[in-house]
């Protein structure tokens, strides 16, 4: 707090200007968003590849097909037909459905239905996604996508999709669906890789599911720093993520409001006392209730209850118990430090924005996959919606891996030829 106050008072921070006449701060913390491009000119130089052929190539490199095992143990050694598996994934992921895919291809509907019933389950699809994600992270180009030298910087954001059929998960949201119902697909993206995903109701608060997506990420692609937009923040997420070793770095839409709620600006003679907390952190309460806070966090980590449900209940309860008050104070202490760092570091603001931009880039790809047949989810219950979402993530993962493999080969070629300018250009190309 002293360092931030000193830099503002001395005019060393160009983005936060203090006026001693009005005793106010003028803000200029916006970060310019680069104009996203769907296809880089590098990829235009290659012949287009059909999505099925692309998935075949990715399977040859990753062997993700081996993860699709029969649901009955006595048939574990039975191998499904690769063409049927790919047709099921494509039909579900692009919202065509098995019947329409069978009609426009050489696959039998009965074979596709049997393949889906026996081999396409949530655990097999997630395992296949993990195999591709891990393989992508091992490619040479992956090191170019590192945002922050302190650790891996990822993001979580939700994407709204309208549902064709009514279900318990589908909810009205006039802003996104008009008079129709839909769901939100939340995705954890790290260095362009969709490492985990989850379907939630459109009216459910995204912040309740942040820890769930992070902690239950079964791939080897794990973030150390996580960014979200305003919808990913609540009054406990700073504390919860910090307890489990993650740094929470949200981008607030109204950052000024969050600052003014927590800090006050005073015209003090000491340049290090310009900014101070409106309400001091109650460290004594945190220390006294620390054992109870640890019990609460252990319950989250041991899956004794649904993590998103527990966090949702915590956020809805009034902080009228000593433990919840202490947890809120713990959260406020970490949040205060983050706000000061965000004010004082242009690098941090740029890293947060870059991480969120990569999530938006994935949403563009995910939207293109969904728009193949009308953008609407066809599932009629939560299990189907989740299954179809994982199929779409698998298609996206294959596309990202295929493009990353091309970029990796270009990287190795230019390193061998000593073309440093081309290597710098490769760092700015998204797979």
Coordinates of C-alpha atoms in Angstrom, one line a residue, residues 124-371:
X124 CA -14.2 -41.7 -21.8
X125 CA -14.7 -38.3 -23.5
X126 CA -12.9 -36.5 -20.8
X127 CA -10.1 -39.0 -20.8
X128 CA -9.7 -38.5 -24.6
X129 CA -9.7 -34.8 -24.2
X130 CA -7.0 -35.0 -21.5
X131 CA -4.8 -37.1 -23.8
X132 CA -5.1 -34.5 -26.6
X133 CA -4.6 -31.6 -24.2
X134 CA -1.5 -33.2 -22.6
X135 CA 0.0 -33.9 -26.0
X136 CA -0.6 -30.4 -27.2
X137 CA 1.1 -29.0 -24.1
X138 CA 4.2 -31.1 -24.9
X139 CA 4.6 -29.6 -28.4
X140 CA 7.5 -27.2 -29.0
X141 CA 5.3 -24.3 -29.8
X142 CA 3.6 -24.4 -26.4
X143 CA 6.5 -22.6 -24.7
X144 CA 5.7 -19.5 -26.8
X145 CA 2.2 -19.3 -25.2
X146 CA 3.5 -18.6 -21.7
X147 CA 2.0 -15.4 -20.5
X148 CA 3.5 -14.9 -17.1
X149 CA 7.0 -16.1 -16.1
X150 CA 5.7 -16.6 -12.6
X151 CA 3.4 -19.5 -13.7
X152 CA 0.8 -20.7 -16.1
X153 CA -1.9 -18.1 -16.6
X154 CA -5.4 -19.4 -17.6
X155 CA -8.9 -18.1 -17.7
X156 CA -12.5 -19.3 -17.2
X157 CA -15.5 -17.9 -18.9
X158 CA -19.0 -19.0 -19.8
X159 CA -20.6 -19.1 -23.3
X160 CA -24.3 -19.1 -23.7
X161 CA -26.1 -21.7 -26.0
X162 CA -29.8 -21.9 -26.8
X163 CA -31.4 -25.3 -26.2
X164 CA -33.7 -26.9 -28.7
X165 CA -35.5 -29.0 -26.1
X166 CA -36.6 -28.0 -22.6
X167 CA -34.7 -29.5 -19.7
X168 CA -34.1 -28.9 -16.0
X169 CA -30.8 -27.2 -16.9
X170 CA -32.2 -24.9 -19.5
X171 CA -33.3 -21.4 -18.2
X172 CA -34.7 -18.3 -19.6
X173 CA -32.3 -15.4 -20.3
X174 CA -33.9 -12.6 -22.4
X175 CA -30.5 -11.0 -22.8
X176 CA -29.1 -14.0 -24.7
X177 CA -32.0 -16.1 -25.8
X178 CA -35.0 -13.8 -26.1
X179 CA -38.1 -15.9 -25.2
X180 CA -36.2 -19.2 -25.5
X181 CA -34.2 -21.2 -22.9
X182 CA -30.5 -22.1 -22.9
X183 CA -27.5 -23.1 -20.9
X184 CA -23.9 -21.8 -20.3
X185 CA -20.8 -23.8 -21.2
X186 CA -18.0 -22.8 -18.9
X187 CA -14.5 -23.6 -20.1
X188 CA -11.1 -23.5 -18.5
X189 CA -8.6 -22.3 -21.1
X190 CA -4.8 -22.4 -20.6
X191 CA -2.5 -21.3 -23.4
X192 CA -5.2 -21.9 -26.0
X193 CA -6.0 -25.4 -24.6
X194 CA -9.5 -26.1 -23.4
X195 CA -8.5 -28.1 -20.3
X196 CA -11.9 -28.6 -18.7
X197 CA -15.5 -27.7 -19.3
X198 CA -18.8 -27.7 -17.5
X199 CA -22.5 -27.1 -18.4
X200 CA -24.4 -24.9 -16.0
X201 CA -27.8 -23.2 -16.0
X202 CA -27.9 -19.8 -17.8
X203 CA -29.1 -18.0 -14.7
X204 CA -26.5 -19.7 -12.4
X205 CA -23.7 -17.4 -11.2
X206 CA -20.4 -18.4 -12.9
X207 CA -18.3 -17.7 -9.7
X208 CA -19.9 -20.6 -7.9
X209 CA -18.2 -23.1 -10.4
X210 CA -14.7 -21.6 -10.7
X211 CA -13.2 -23.8 -8.1
X212 CA -15.0 -26.8 -9.4
X213 CA -13.5 -26.4 -12.9
X214 CA -10.0 -25.8 -11.5
X215 CA -9.8 -28.5 -8.8
X216 CA -11.5 -31.2 -10.9
X217 CA -9.3 -30.6 -14.0
X218 CA -7.9 -34.1 -14.7
X219 CA -5.4 -33.1 -17.4
X220 CA -1.8 -32.2 -16.9
X221 CA -2.5 -28.6 -18.2
X222 CA -3.0 -26.8 -14.9
X223 CA -2.9 -23.0 -14.3
X224 CA -1.2 -21.3 -11.4
X225 CA -3.0 -17.9 -12.1
X226 CA -6.6 -17.7 -13.0
X227 CA -8.4 -14.8 -14.6
X228 CA -12.2 -14.3 -15.1
X229 CA -14.4 -11.4 -15.9
X230 CA -16.6 -9.8 -13.2
X231 CA -19.0 -12.7 -13.2
X232 CA -16.3 -15.0 -11.9
X233 CA -15.8 -13.1 -8.7
X234 CA -17.6 -13.4 -5.4
X235 CA -16.9 -12.6 -1.8
X236 CA -15.0 -15.9 -1.1
X237 CA -13.2 -16.9 -4.3
X238 CA -10.0 -15.0 -3.5
X239 CA -9.7 -16.9 -0.2
X240 CA -10.7 -20.3 -1.6
X241 CA -8.4 -20.2 -4.6
X242 CA -5.5 -18.9 -2.5
X243 CA -5.9 -21.6 0.1
X244 CA -5.5 -24.3 -2.7
X245 CA -2.5 -22.6 -4.2
X246 CA -4.0 -20.6 -7.1
X247 CA -3.7 -16.8 -7.6
X248 CA -7.1 -15.3 -8.5
X249 CA -6.7 -12.4 -11.0
X250 CA -10.1 -11.2 -12.2
X251 CA -10.8 -8.3 -14.5
X252 CA -13.5 -6.1 -13.0
X253 CA -15.8 -4.2 -15.3
X254 CA -16.1 -1.3 -12.8
X255 CA -12.7 -1.5 -11.2
X256 CA -13.1 2.0 -9.7
X257 CA -16.1 0.9 -7.7
X258 CA -14.2 -2.0 -6.2
X259 CA -11.3 0.2 -5.3
X260 CA -13.5 2.9 -3.7
X261 CA -15.4 0.3 -1.7
X262 CA -12.2 -1.0 -0.2
X263 CA -9.8 2.0 -0.1
X264 CA -10.0 5.7 0.7
X265 CA -7.8 8.5 -0.7
X266 CA -6.5 11.0 1.9
X267 CA -4.5 14.2 1.3
X268 CA -1.7 13.3 3.8
X269 CA 1.6 14.9 4.1
X270 CA 3.3 11.5 4.0
X271 CA 3.4 10.5 0.4
X272 CA 3.2 6.8 1.5
X273 CA -0.2 7.4 3.2
X274 CA -2.2 8.5 0.2
X275 CA -4.2 5.2 0.1
X276 CA -5.5 3.4 3.1
X277 CA -8.1 0.7 3.8
X278 CA -11.5 2.0 4.8
X279 CA -11.9 -0.8 7.3
X280 CA -8.7 -2.5 8.6
X281 CA -8.3 -6.2 8.1
X282 CA -9.3 -8.1 11.3
X283 CA -6.3 -10.4 11.5
X284 CA -7.2 -11.4 15.0
X285 CA -10.5 -12.9 13.9
X286 CA -8.8 -14.7 11.0
X287 CA -6.3 -16.2 13.4
X288 CA -8.9 -17.2 15.9
X289 CA -11.1 -18.9 13.3
X290 CA -8.3 -20.4 11.1
X291 CA -8.9 -23.9 12.3
X292 CA -12.6 -23.8 11.3
X293 CA -11.6 -22.2 7.9
X294 CA -9.3 -25.1 7.3
X295 CA -12.0 -27.6 8.1
X296 CA -14.3 -25.9 5.5
X297 CA -11.5 -25.9 2.9
X298 CA -10.8 -29.6 3.6
X299 CA -14.5 -30.4 3.0
X300 CA -14.2 -28.7 -0.4
X301 CA -11.0 -30.7 -1.2
X302 CA -12.4 -34.0 -0.2
X303 CA -15.6 -33.9 -2.3
X304 CA -17.7 -34.5 0.8
X305 CA -20.3 -32.4 -0.9
X306 CA -20.8 -30.8 -4.3
X307 CA -18.2 -28.0 -4.5
X308 CA -20.3 -25.6 -6.5
X309 CA -23.3 -26.2 -4.2
X310 CA -21.2 -25.6 -1.1
X311 CA -19.7 -22.4 -2.5
X312 CA -23.2 -21.2 -3.7
X313 CA -24.5 -21.7 -0.1
X314 CA -21.6 -19.9 1.4
X315 CA -22.2 -16.9 -0.9
X316 CA -25.9 -16.8 -0.1
X317 CA -25.5 -17.0 3.7
X318 CA -25.1 -13.7 5.5
X319 CA -21.7 -13.4 7.2
X320 CA -23.2 -13.6 10.6
X321 CA -21.1 -16.4 12.0
X322 CA -17.5 -16.0 13.2
X323 CA -16.1 -18.5 10.7
X324 CA -17.8 -16.8 7.6
X325 CA -16.7 -13.4 8.9
X326 CA -13.2 -14.6 9.2
X327 CA -13.3 -16.2 5.7
X328 CA -14.6 -12.9 4.3
X329 CA -11.8 -11.0 6.0
X330 CA -9.2 -13.5 4.6
X331 CA -10.7 -12.9 1.2
X332 CA -10.7 -9.1 1.6
X333 CA -7.0 -9.2 2.6
X334 CA -6.0 -11.1 -0.6
X335 CA -8.3 -9.0 -2.8
X336 CA -6.8 -5.7 -1.4
X337 CA -3.3 -6.8 -2.3
X338 CA -4.5 -7.8 -5.8
X339 CA -6.2 -4.5 -6.4
X340 CA -3.0 -2.6 -5.4
X341 CA -1.0 -4.8 -7.7
X342 CA -3.4 -4.3 -10.5
X343 CA -3.2 -0.5 -10.1
X344 CA 0.6 -0.5 -9.9
X345 CA 1.4 -3.0 -12.6
X346 CA 0.7 -2.5 -16.3
X347 CA 2.2 -5.9 -16.9
X348 CA -0.4 -7.6 -14.7
X349 CA -3.2 -5.8 -16.4
X350 CA -1.9 -6.9 -19.8
X351 CA -1.5 -10.5 -18.7
X352 CA -5.0 -10.6 -17.4
X353 CA -6.4 -9.2 -20.6
X354 CA -4.3 -11.7 -22.7
X355 CA -5.5 -14.7 -20.7
X356 CA -9.2 -13.6 -21.2
X357 CA -8.6 -12.9 -24.9
X358 CA -7.5 -16.5 -25.4
X359 CA -10.7 -17.7 -23.8
X360 CA -12.7 -15.5 -26.2
X361 CA -10.6 -16.9 -29.1
X362 CA -11.7 -20.4 -28.0
X363 CA -15.3 -19.2 -27.9
X364 CA -15.0 -18.2 -31.5
X365 CA -13.9 -21.7 -32.5
X366 CA -16.5 -23.3 -30.2
X367 CA -19.2 -21.1 -31.8
X368 CA -18.2 -22.1 -35.3
X369 CA -18.5 -25.8 -34.3
X370 CA -22.0 -25.2 -32.8
X371 CA -23.2 -23.2 -35.8

